mmCIF file of C-alpha atoms in Angstrom:
data_model
loop_
_atom_site.group_PDB
_atom_site.id
_atom_site.type_symbol
_atom_site.label_atom_id
_atom_site.label_comp_id
_atom_site.label_asym_id
_atom_site.label_seq_id
_atom_site.Cartn_x
_atom_site.Cartn_y
_atom_site.Cartn_z
ATOM 1 C CA MET A 25 107.310 89.862 104.663
ATOM 2 C CA GLN A 26 110.368 87.657 104.190
ATOM 3 C CA ILE A 27 113.044 88.174 106.462
ATOM 4 C CA GLY A 28 116.694 86.271 104.984
ATOM 5 C CA LEU A 29 118.587 84.096 106.815
ATOM 6 C CA LEU A 30 122.507 84.514 105.867
ATOM 7 C CA GLY A 31 125.577 83.437 106.851
ATOM 8 C CA LYS A 32 129.111 81.225 105.894
ATOM 9 C CA ALA A 33 129.010 77.227 106.791
ATOM 10 C CA ASN A 34 128.474 75.964 110.103
ATOM 11 C CA VAL A 35 127.501 78.868 111.349
ATOM 12 C CA GLY A 36 124.631 77.726 113.008
ATOM 13 C CA LYS A 37 122.226 79.284 110.201
ATOM 14 C CA SER A 38 120.159 75.910 109.860
ATOM 15 C CA THR A 39 119.719 75.507 113.521
ATOM 16 C CA PHE A 40 118.389 79.273 113.860
ATOM 17 C CA PHE A 41 115.858 78.540 110.856
ATOM 18 C CA SER A 42 114.956 75.417 112.573
ATOM 19 C CA ALA A 43 114.584 76.679 116.244
ATOM 20 C CA ALA A 44 112.402 79.659 114.499
ATOM 21 C CA THR A 45 110.371 77.887 112.392
ATOM 22 C CA GLU A 46 110.392 74.567 113.977
ATOM 23 C CA THR A 47 111.227 72.985 110.410
ATOM 24 C CA THR A 48 113.553 70.190 109.825
ATOM 25 C CA VAL A 49 116.439 70.873 107.789
ATOM 26 C CA ALA A 50 119.315 69.753 106.982
ATOM 27 C CA SER A 51 122.457 70.615 108.528
ATOM 28 C CA GLY A 52 125.986 69.507 109.256
ATOM 29 C CA ASN A 53 129.867 70.072 109.562
ATOM 30 C CA PHE A 54 130.441 70.983 105.428
ATOM 31 C CA PRO A 55 129.826 73.388 103.315
ATOM 32 C CA PHE A 56 127.214 74.329 101.926
ATOM 33 C CA THR A 57 124.600 72.402 103.868
ATOM 34 C CA THR A 58 122.264 74.644 102.343
ATOM 35 C CA ILE A 59 121.981 74.350 98.805
ATOM 36 C CA GLU A 60 118.452 75.797 98.101
ATOM 37 C CA PRO A 61 116.499 78.187 100.212
ATOM 38 C CA ASN A 62 114.763 76.574 102.367
ATOM 39 C CA VAL A 63 111.211 78.479 103.033
ATOM 40 C CA GLY A 64 109.489 78.258 106.605
ATOM 41 C CA VAL A 65 106.915 80.561 108.691
ATOM 42 C CA ALA A 66 108.231 82.080 112.180
ATOM 43 C CA TYR A 67 106.771 84.214 114.792
ATOM 44 C CA VAL A 68 107.163 87.743 116.141
ATOM 45 C CA GLN A 69 105.684 88.869 119.325
ATOM 46 C CA SER A 70 103.629 91.688 120.163
ATOM 47 C CA ASP A 71 101.121 92.208 123.185
ATOM 48 C CA CYS A 72 97.726 91.275 121.300
ATOM 49 C CA ALA A 73 94.553 93.740 121.387
ATOM 50 C CA CYS A 74 92.674 91.129 123.871
ATOM 51 C CA LYS A 75 94.916 93.493 126.938
ATOM 52 C CA HIS A 76 93.580 96.555 126.060
ATOM 53 C CA PHE A 77 89.949 94.964 126.123
ATOM 54 C CA ASP A 78 90.614 93.130 129.051
ATOM 55 C CA LEU A 79 89.217 90.353 126.925
ATOM 56 C CA LYS A 80 89.374 86.356 127.315
ATOM 57 C CA HIS A 81 89.612 84.169 123.309
ATOM 58 C CA GLU A 82 90.942 80.728 122.433
ATOM 59 C CA ASN A 83 93.483 81.191 119.652
ATOM 60 C CA GLU A 84 96.646 79.520 119.278
ATOM 61 C CA LEU A 85 98.484 82.611 118.044
ATOM 62 C CA CYS A 86 97.708 84.505 121.677
ATOM 63 C CA ILE A 87 99.713 82.805 124.828
ATOM 64 C CA ASN A 88 99.265 84.964 127.961
ATOM 65 C CA GLY A 89 98.150 88.087 125.991
ATOM 66 C CA THR A 90 101.135 87.818 123.505
ATOM 67 C CA ARG A 91 100.065 88.008 120.039
ATOM 68 C CA LEU A 92 102.234 85.875 117.341
ATOM 69 C CA ILE A 93 102.278 87.303 114.390
ATOM 70 C CA PRO A 94 103.215 85.274 110.956
ATOM 71 C CA ILE A 95 106.166 85.967 109.397
ATOM 72 C CA LYS A 96 108.109 84.452 105.696
ATOM 73 C CA LEU A 97 111.408 83.107 107.042
ATOM 74 C CA ILE A 98 114.430 82.352 104.047
ATOM 75 C CA ASP A 99 117.303 80.370 104.780
ATOM 76 C CA VAL A 100 119.230 81.145 101.953
ATOM 77 C CA ALA A 101 122.299 79.192 100.204
ATOM 78 C CA GLY A 102 125.412 78.587 101.469
ATOM 79 C CA LEU A 103 127.190 82.051 101.351
ATOM 80 C CA VAL A 104 131.396 82.439 101.098
ATOM 81 C CA PRO A 105 133.741 85.417 100.065
ATOM 82 C CA GLY A 106 133.569 85.872 96.603
ATOM 83 C CA ALA A 107 130.054 85.483 95.599
ATOM 84 C CA HIS A 108 129.783 88.726 93.619
ATOM 85 C CA GLU A 109 131.547 87.271 91.544
ATOM 86 C CA GLY A 110 129.677 84.189 91.348
ATOM 87 C CA LYS A 111 131.613 82.017 93.665
ATOM 88 C CA GLY A 112 130.434 79.171 96.321
ATOM 89 C CA LEU A 113 126.805 79.145 95.174
ATOM 90 C CA GLY A 114 126.641 83.721 94.712
ATOM 91 C CA ASN A 115 124.940 83.748 92.065
ATOM 92 C CA GLN A 116 122.106 82.404 93.558
ATOM 93 C CA PHE A 117 122.553 83.140 97.376
ATOM 94 C CA LEU A 118 121.989 87.082 96.082
ATOM 95 C CA ASP A 119 118.972 85.755 94.162
ATOM 96 C CA ASP A 120 117.668 84.491 96.826
ATOM 97 C CA ALA A 121 118.536 87.225 99.457
ATOM 98 C CA ARG A 122 117.145 89.755 96.911
ATOM 99 C CA GLN A 123 113.415 88.514 97.894
ATOM 100 C CA ALA A 124 114.344 89.824 101.665
ATOM 101 C CA GLU A 125 112.614 93.398 102.766
ATOM 102 C CA VAL A 126 115.392 92.356 106.217
ATOM 103 C CA LEU A 127 118.384 90.469 106.722
ATOM 104 C CA ILE A 128 119.508 88.748 109.873
ATOM 105 C CA HIS A 129 123.405 87.540 109.440
ATOM 106 C CA VAL A 130 123.695 84.217 111.514
ATOM 107 C CA VAL A 131 127.385 85.016 112.956
ATOM 108 C CA ASP A 132 129.734 82.481 114.879
ATOM 109 C CA ILE A 133 130.614 85.747 117.410
ATOM 110 C CA ALA A 134 132.636 82.228 119.471
ATOM 111 C CA GLY A 135 135.537 82.563 116.494
ATOM 112 C CA THR A 136 134.717 78.268 116.296
ATOM 113 C CA THR A 137 134.951 78.325 112.025
ATOM 114 C CA ASP A 138 137.171 80.552 110.108
ATOM 115 C CA ILE A 139 136.533 82.563 106.535
ATOM 116 C CA GLN A 140 135.741 79.923 104.734
ATOM 117 C CA GLY A 141 133.657 77.661 107.502
ATOM 118 C CA GLN A 142 136.219 75.149 108.465
ATOM 119 C CA SER A 143 135.967 74.091 112.105
ATOM 120 C CA VAL A 144 138.465 75.638 114.709
ATOM 121 C CA PRO A 145 139.317 75.709 118.070
ATOM 122 C CA VAL A 146 137.046 78.084 119.981
ATOM 123 C CA GLY A 147 138.387 81.578 120.091
ATOM 124 C CA THR A 148 140.639 80.640 116.815
ATOM 125 C CA HIS A 149 138.815 83.125 114.378
ATOM 126 C CA ASP A 150 138.185 86.552 114.332
ATOM 127 C CA PRO A 151 133.842 87.449 113.745
ATOM 128 C CA LEU A 152 134.380 90.649 112.687
ATOM 129 C CA GLU A 153 136.123 89.481 109.719
ATOM 130 C CA ASP A 154 132.871 87.796 108.909
ATOM 131 C CA VAL A 155 130.717 90.342 109.753
ATOM 132 C CA ALA A 156 132.965 92.950 106.894
ATOM 133 C CA PHE A 157 132.901 90.135 104.392
ATOM 134 C CA VAL A 158 129.080 89.994 103.896
ATOM 135 C CA GLN A 159 129.216 93.656 104.017
ATOM 136 C CA ASP A 160 131.620 93.537 101.644
ATOM 137 C CA GLU A 161 130.115 91.576 99.701
ATOM 138 C CA PHE A 162 126.267 93.258 99.351
ATOM 139 C CA ASP A 163 128.140 96.125 98.695
ATOM 140 C CA GLN A 164 130.063 95.447 95.685
ATOM 141 C CA TRP A 165 127.071 93.579 94.392
ATOM 142 C CA PHE A 166 125.276 96.888 94.530
ATOM 143 C CA ILE A 167 128.173 99.061 93.435
ATOM 144 C CA GLU A 168 127.825 96.978 89.857
ATOM 145 C CA ILE A 169 125.112 96.500 89.214
ATOM 146 C CA LEU A 170 125.267 100.593 89.107
ATOM 147 C CA LYS A 171 128.375 100.894 87.891
ATOM 148 C CA ARG A 172 127.455 98.791 84.647
ATOM 149 C CA GLU A 173 124.168 100.889 83.896
ATOM 150 C CA TRP A 174 126.456 104.671 85.441
ATOM 151 C CA ASP A 175 127.087 105.523 81.521
ATOM 152 C CA LYS A 176 123.834 104.918 80.494
ATOM 153 C CA ILE A 177 122.191 106.662 83.052
ATOM 154 C CA THR A 178 124.848 109.690 82.810
ATOM 155 C CA ARG A 179 123.565 109.876 79.223
ATOM 156 C CA GLU A 180 120.164 109.747 80.710
ATOM 157 C CA VAL A 181 120.440 113.029 82.640
ATOM 158 C CA ASP A 182 122.645 114.645 80.166
ATOM 159 C CA GLN A 183 120.004 114.576 77.599
ATOM 160 C CA LYS A 184 116.922 115.046 80.033
ATOM 161 C CA ARG A 185 115.788 111.429 79.710
ATOM 162 C CA ALA A 186 115.442 111.307 83.155
ATOM 163 C CA LYS A 187 116.137 112.242 86.364
ATOM 164 C CA LEU A 188 118.747 110.715 87.958
ATOM 165 C CA THR A 189 116.710 109.200 91.509
ATOM 166 C CA ASP A 190 114.930 107.583 88.657
ATOM 167 C CA GLY A 191 116.967 106.318 86.762
ATOM 168 C CA ILE A 192 119.036 104.942 89.542
ATOM 169 C CA ALA A 193 115.726 103.495 91.156
ATOM 170 C CA LYS A 194 115.141 101.862 87.730
ATOM 171 C CA ARG A 195 118.746 99.618 87.838
ATOM 172 C CA PHE A 196 117.681 99.261 90.926
ATOM 173 C CA SER A 197 113.745 97.829 91.573
ATOM 174 C CA GLY A 198 114.635 94.035 90.637
ATOM 175 C CA LEU A 199 115.370 94.643 94.580
ATOM 176 C CA GLY A 200 112.808 96.330 95.904
ATOM 177 C CA ILE A 201 114.270 99.488 96.156
ATOM 178 C CA LYS A 202 111.855 102.552 95.470
ATOM 179 C CA ASP A 203 112.487 106.155 94.102
ATOM 180 C CA TYR A 204 112.215 107.882 97.155
ATOM 181 C CA GLN A 205 114.679 105.355 99.094
ATOM 182 C CA VAL A 206 116.877 106.192 96.077
ATOM 183 C CA GLN A 207 116.044 110.041 96.631
ATOM 184 C CA LEU A 208 116.979 109.626 100.536
ATOM 185 C CA VAL A 209 120.391 108.896 100.237
ATOM 186 C CA LEU A 210 121.292 111.260 97.518
ATOM 187 C CA GLN A 211 120.289 113.834 99.810
ATOM 188 C CA LYS A 212 121.558 112.910 102.674
ATOM 189 C CA GLN A 213 125.232 112.546 100.646
ATOM 190 C CA GLY A 214 124.526 116.388 99.128
ATOM 191 C CA LEU A 215 124.215 114.799 95.484
ATOM 192 C CA ILE A 216 120.862 114.993 94.440
ATOM 193 C CA THR A 217 121.780 117.827 92.705
ATOM 194 C CA ARG A 218 125.753 116.561 91.540
ATOM 195 C CA ASN A 219 125.667 115.878 87.886
ATOM 196 C CA PRO A 220 126.212 112.177 87.816
ATOM 197 C CA LYS A 221 129.373 112.619 85.252
ATOM 198 C CA GLU A 222 130.819 114.576 88.558
ATOM 199 C CA TRP A 223 130.706 111.297 90.968
ATOM 200 C CA ASN A 224 134.033 109.664 90.795
ATOM 201 C CA ASP A 225 134.686 105.769 92.389
ATOM 202 C CA SER A 226 134.656 106.891 96.397
ATOM 203 C CA ASP A 227 130.597 108.821 95.283
ATOM 204 C CA ILE A 228 129.339 105.380 93.979
ATOM 205 C CA GLU A 229 130.700 103.536 96.987
ATOM 206 C CA ASN A 230 129.828 105.832 99.475
ATOM 207 C CA PHE A 231 126.053 106.183 98.094
ATOM 208 C CA VAL A 232 125.727 102.771 97.410
ATOM 209 C CA LYS A 233 127.208 101.359 101.197
ATOM 210 C CA GLU A 234 124.414 104.472 102.592
ATOM 211 C CA LEU A 235 121.465 103.087 99.909
ATOM 212 C CA ARG A 236 122.570 98.648 101.224
ATOM 213 C CA LYS A 237 122.291 99.852 104.583
ATOM 214 C CA ASN A 238 118.985 101.333 104.038
ATOM 215 C CA THR A 239 117.292 99.133 102.060
ATOM 216 C CA LYS A 240 118.462 96.062 103.258
ATOM 217 C CA PRO A 241 118.689 96.517 106.973
ATOM 218 C CA MET A 242 120.670 94.150 108.172
ATOM 219 C CA ILE A 243 121.068 92.282 111.938
ATOM 220 C CA VAL A 244 123.761 90.034 113.285
ATOM 221 C CA ALA A 245 122.789 87.636 115.318
ATOM 222 C CA ALA A 246 125.819 86.783 117.476
ATOM 223 C CA ASN A 247 125.567 82.782 117.541
ATOM 224 C CA LYS A 248 127.441 80.690 119.651
ATOM 225 C CA ALA A 249 127.429 83.715 122.496
ATOM 226 C CA ASP A 250 127.266 80.835 125.168
ATOM 227 C CA LEU A 251 130.885 79.223 124.701
ATOM 228 C CA CYS A 252 132.064 82.756 123.497
ATOM 229 C CA GLN A 253 134.968 83.453 125.956
ATOM 230 C CA ASP A 254 134.758 87.506 125.736
ATOM 231 C CA LEU A 255 131.202 89.116 124.197
ATOM 232 C CA GLU A 256 132.668 92.849 125.250
ATOM 233 C CA ILE A 257 133.509 91.972 120.903
ATOM 234 C CA ILE A 258 129.452 92.373 119.902
ATOM 235 C CA LYS A 259 130.355 96.122 120.870
ATOM 236 C CA LYS A 260 132.987 96.550 118.156
ATOM 237 C CA ILE A 261 129.840 95.632 115.280
ATOM 238 C CA SER A 262 127.853 98.480 113.836
ATOM 239 C CA ASP A 263 125.050 96.390 112.674
ATOM 240 C CA THR A 264 122.353 95.874 115.182
ATOM 241 C CA VAL A 265 123.751 92.649 116.678
ATOM 242 C CA ILE A 266 122.020 90.540 119.080
ATOM 243 C CA PRO A 267 123.655 87.502 121.363
ATOM 244 C CA CYS A 268 122.169 83.924 120.232
ATOM 245 C CA SER A 269 122.569 80.873 120.554
ATOM 246 C CA ALA A 270 119.887 78.691 118.119
ATOM 247 C CA GLU A 271 121.109 75.197 119.638
ATOM 248 C CA THR A 272 119.670 76.299 122.712
ATOM 249 C CA GLU A 273 116.310 77.377 121.113
ATOM 250 C CA LEU A 274 116.426 74.224 119.447
ATOM 251 C CA LEU A 275 116.352 71.752 122.383
ATOM 252 C CA LEU A 276 114.097 74.022 124.232
ATOM 253 C CA ARG A 277 111.193 73.255 121.951
ATOM 254 C CA LYS A 278 111.693 69.990 121.362
ATOM 255 C CA ALA A 279 112.084 68.841 124.955
ATOM 256 C CA THR A 280 108.189 71.388 125.098
ATOM 257 C CA LYS A 281 107.142 69.330 122.015
ATOM 258 C CA ALA A 282 107.946 66.508 124.231
ATOM 259 C CA GLY A 283 106.091 67.719 127.374
ATOM 260 C CA ILE A 284 109.126 68.211 129.043
ATOM 261 C CA ILE A 285 109.210 71.132 130.380
ATOM 262 C CA ASN A 286 107.200 74.494 129.426
ATOM 263 C CA TYR A 287 108.360 76.988 127.641
ATOM 264 C CA ASN A 288 107.408 79.968 125.285
ATOM 265 C CA SER A 289 110.163 81.318 122.941
ATOM 266 C CA GLY A 290 111.525 84.443 124.036
ATOM 267 C CA GLU A 291 111.645 83.450 128.104
ATOM 268 C CA ASN A 292 114.313 83.859 130.119
ATOM 269 C CA GLY A 293 113.799 80.256 131.334
ATOM 270 C CA PHE A 294 111.625 76.975 131.748
ATOM 271 C CA LYS A 295 109.306 75.530 133.825
ATOM 272 C CA ILE A 296 110.059 71.157 133.903
ATOM 273 C CA ASN A 297 107.142 69.636 133.986
ATOM 274 C CA SER A 298 106.643 67.224 137.937
ATOM 275 C CA GLU A 299 104.944 64.625 135.940
ATOM 276 C CA LYS A 300 107.781 63.682 133.290
ATOM 277 C CA GLU A 301 110.737 61.117 133.996
ATOM 278 C CA ILE A 302 113.400 62.827 132.639
ATOM 279 C CA PRO A 303 116.225 60.517 132.500
ATOM 280 C CA ALA A 304 119.636 61.692 133.117
ATOM 281 C CA PRO A 305 121.059 62.673 129.764
ATOM 282 C CA GLN A 306 118.033 64.751 128.941
ATOM 283 C CA GLN A 307 118.041 66.334 132.619
ATOM 284 C CA LYS A 308 122.161 67.070 131.654
ATOM 285 C CA ALA A 309 121.252 68.843 128.775
ATOM 286 C CA LEU A 310 118.493 70.897 131.064
ATOM 287 C CA ASP A 311 121.048 71.799 133.465
ATOM 288 C CA LEU A 312 123.028 73.357 130.982
ATOM 289 C CA VAL A 313 120.373 75.640 129.737
ATOM 290 C CA SER A 314 120.345 76.670 132.867
ATOM 291 C CA THR A 315 123.871 78.007 133.006
ATOM 292 C CA ILE A 316 123.537 79.558 129.609
ATOM 293 C CA PHE A 317 120.603 81.170 130.532
ATOM 294 C CA SER A 318 122.811 83.057 133.088
ATOM 295 C CA LYS A 319 125.214 84.332 130.691
ATOM 296 C CA ILE A 320 122.805 85.841 128.071
ATOM 297 C CA GLU A 321 119.791 85.995 129.628
ATOM 298 C CA SER A 322 117.443 84.341 126.656
ATOM 299 C CA THR A 323 118.397 82.336 123.549
ATOM 300 C CA GLY A 324 118.200 85.599 121.354
ATOM 301 C CA ILE A 325 116.275 84.133 118.777
ATOM 302 C CA GLN A 326 113.174 86.021 119.346
ATOM 303 C CA LYS A 327 115.089 88.661 120.170
ATOM 304 C CA ILE A 328 116.480 89.248 116.823
ATOM 305 C CA LEU A 329 112.645 88.064 114.882
ATOM 306 C CA ASN A 330 111.199 91.063 116.970
ATOM 307 C CA SER A 331 114.440 93.343 116.057
ATOM 308 C CA ALA A 332 114.248 92.756 112.722
ATOM 309 C CA VAL A 333 110.313 93.457 112.467
ATOM 310 C CA PHE A 334 110.091 96.060 114.961
ATOM 311 C CA ASP A 335 112.971 98.358 114.708
ATOM 312 C CA SER A 336 114.658 97.656 111.141
ATOM 313 C CA LEU A 337 111.629 97.674 108.963
ATOM 314 C CA ASN A 338 109.494 99.383 112.106
ATOM 315 C CA LEU A 339 106.313 98.136 111.569
ATOM 316 C CA ILE A 340 103.437 98.334 113.459
ATOM 317 C CA THR A 341 100.574 95.708 114.018
ATOM 318 C CA VAL A 342 96.970 96.247 113.480
ATOM 319 C CA TYR A 343 93.548 94.217 114.289
ATOM 320 C CA PRO A 344 91.339 94.158 111.635
ATOM 321 C CA VAL A 345 87.742 92.997 112.685
ATOM 322 C CA GLU A 346 84.345 93.379 110.967
ATOM 323 C CA ASP A 347 82.139 93.701 114.453
ATOM 324 C CA GLU A 348 83.412 96.818 115.908
ATOM 325 C CA THR A 349 81.135 95.708 119.279
ATOM 326 C CA LYS A 350 81.837 92.009 119.861
ATOM 327 C CA LEU A 351 85.878 92.812 117.678
ATOM 328 C CA THR A 352 85.118 89.972 115.823
ATOM 329 C CA ASN A 353 85.427 88.728 112.161
ATOM 330 C CA LYS A 354 81.639 87.109 110.418
ATOM 331 C CA ASP A 355 82.607 83.896 111.635
ATOM 332 C CA GLY A 356 82.739 85.150 115.265
ATOM 333 C CA VAL A 357 86.150 84.490 116.117
ATOM 334 C CA ILE A 358 87.257 87.423 118.109
ATOM 335 C CA LEU A 359 90.529 89.000 117.368
ATOM 336 C CA PRO A 360 91.291 87.056 114.122
ATOM 337 C CA ASP A 361 94.242 88.532 112.501
ATOM 338 C CA THR A 362 96.831 91.204 112.513
ATOM 339 C CA LYS A 363 98.154 92.694 110.015
ATOM 340 C CA LEU A 364 101.701 94.063 109.853
ATOM 341 C CA LEU A 365 102.322 97.534 108.446
ATOM 342 C CA PRO A 366 104.691 100.665 107.946
ATOM 343 C CA GLN A 367 104.688 102.969 109.994
ATOM 344 C CA ASP A 368 102.550 105.837 108.957
ATOM 345 C CA SER A 369 100.303 103.777 106.951
ATOM 346 C CA THR A 370 96.213 104.916 107.245
ATOM 347 C CA ALA A 371 92.881 102.622 106.935
ATOM 348 C CA LYS A 372 93.009 102.922 103.649
ATOM 349 C CA ASP A 373 95.964 101.104 103.650
ATOM 350 C CA LEU A 374 94.929 98.554 105.688
ATOM 351 C CA ALA A 375 91.979 98.546 103.301
ATOM 352 C CA GLY A 376 94.236 97.292 100.568
ATOM 353 C CA LEU A 377 95.980 94.910 102.385
ATOM 354 C CA ILE A 378 92.829 93.139 103.177
ATOM 355 C CA HIS A 379 91.409 93.331 99.564
ATOM 356 C CA ALA A 380 91.247 95.652 96.816
ATOM 357 C CA ASP A 381 87.503 95.268 96.128
ATOM 358 C CA ILE A 382 87.231 96.650 99.956
ATOM 359 C CA ALA A 383 89.625 100.120 99.605
ATOM 360 C CA LYS A 384 88.494 100.751 96.449
ATOM 361 C CA GLY A 385 84.981 100.960 97.558
ATOM 362 C CA PHE A 386 86.443 102.525 100.731
ATOM 363 C CA LEU A 387 83.782 104.353 102.595
ATOM 364 C CA HIS A 388 85.241 105.491 106.086
ATOM 365 C CA ALA A 389 86.816 103.174 109.411
ATOM 366 C CA ILE A 390 86.322 102.802 112.775
ATOM 367 C CA ASP A 391 89.256 103.073 115.258
ATOM 368 C CA CYS A 392 87.107 100.183 117.726
ATOM 369 C CA LYS A 393 89.530 101.480 121.001
ATOM 370 C CA THR A 394 87.780 104.875 120.469
ATOM 371 C CA LYS A 395 84.411 103.887 118.963
ATOM 372 C CA GLN A 396 85.113 106.941 116.484
ATOM 373 C CA ARG A 397 84.782 107.099 113.131
ATOM 374 C CA ILE A 398 87.990 107.992 111.509
ATOM 375 C CA SER A 399 88.748 108.697 107.691
ATOM 376 C CA GLY A 400 90.867 106.806 104.800
ATOM 377 C CA GLU A 401 93.420 109.538 105.193
ATOM 378 C CA GLN A 402 94.190 108.959 109.232
ATOM 379 C CA LYS A 403 97.305 107.133 110.242
ATOM 380 C CA LEU A 404 97.114 104.402 112.561
ATOM 381 C CA LYS A 405 98.091 103.686 115.114
ATOM 382 C CA HIS A 406 100.444 100.458 117.293
ATOM 383 C CA GLY A 407 97.916 97.727 118.324
ATOM 384 C CA ASP A 408 94.857 99.780 116.941
ATOM 385 C CA VAL A 409 91.235 97.865 116.373
ATOM 386 C CA ILE A 410 90.197 98.880 113.227
ATOM 387 C CA LYS A 411 86.537 98.438 111.829
ATOM 388 C CA ILE A 412 86.123 98.892 107.413
ATOM 389 C CA VAL A 413 83.253 100.021 106.300
ATOM 390 C CA SER A 414 83.740 99.809 102.543
ATOM 391 C CA THR A 415 80.506 99.340 99.847
ATOM 392 C CA LEU A 416 82.046 96.297 98.718
ATOM 393 C CA SER A 417 82.789 94.769 102.092
ATOM 394 C CA ARG A 418 83.264 90.842 101.863
ATOM 395 C CA GLY A 419 81.069 88.726 103.101
#
């Protein structure tokens, strides 16, 4: 599960990455701070299954009944207009972004950086320009992939050597796009039965834009929201958009690590540790954070990560265990693991995610909440706790 982090220079993308992953990366007021993609582990949050069973268990990934689920976050190399033509670090950017299943586009919603990433006074650049140019870069990239092979696709279909869906999907396989995703868009656009010879440029462009939206969903992280003079601007953005302040999240995480405050990502406030004496500059920074929370409720970082996984990708959490009574693995650890699966995944899908041999010898599964035996085709629900019974169970 990989999330790509995009954005032009100096919008706070590297700060977002550092705040989300607690990984120190280079950041600065100049283009291409990120040259090679930084890869780190961030966490999405969901209710832990321990709540259902009223269990108390020691687990660093469960905090007061909130489960932390690791995901991979890729801080993609710098982006400029014309990336699809190879400008800036264009080719590298597109190759890195290709690996992601969902994209977070960090935008300077306060308008303090121009289209090239240079600093300008607050509110003097239109952030909607940035949203549009990134959407356009991806659309143009997809269009080039398809147009480059279009004559070959039409010949294959005409000679009945390939179906239209297969011909298009083959050209996008490097981006992880599947046949069924291509077919859904063709049906939605009314193109499934049309001869590709009859398609015009508008048909190709409309098809590609819809394919991009469906296969590379994008969330806009409206960063520097605390500095924005009019947050009503976010209503003009068509993608999912969430206001945030990456710098505030990073400050809070550092203060928590130093023992100055108690704060969990996603909360709309923090508690000062009364046992610690806080120097005046740090107290001033914390006072500023309090005013920021009154404007944007939370830093937004956790909300964005959660939205990427549970809203854009529609994933569910499932807890595999080996002992259905004690809800443990073979070492006695309670609810030791969490798996993220697509909606409509089955018990056998879960078995395959655990290990191919487990799926190969699959017999049945047990729903630990209902204590009932379920088949391999049983669809799983968000928060299920499942034991897999297999002839090839490991250990």
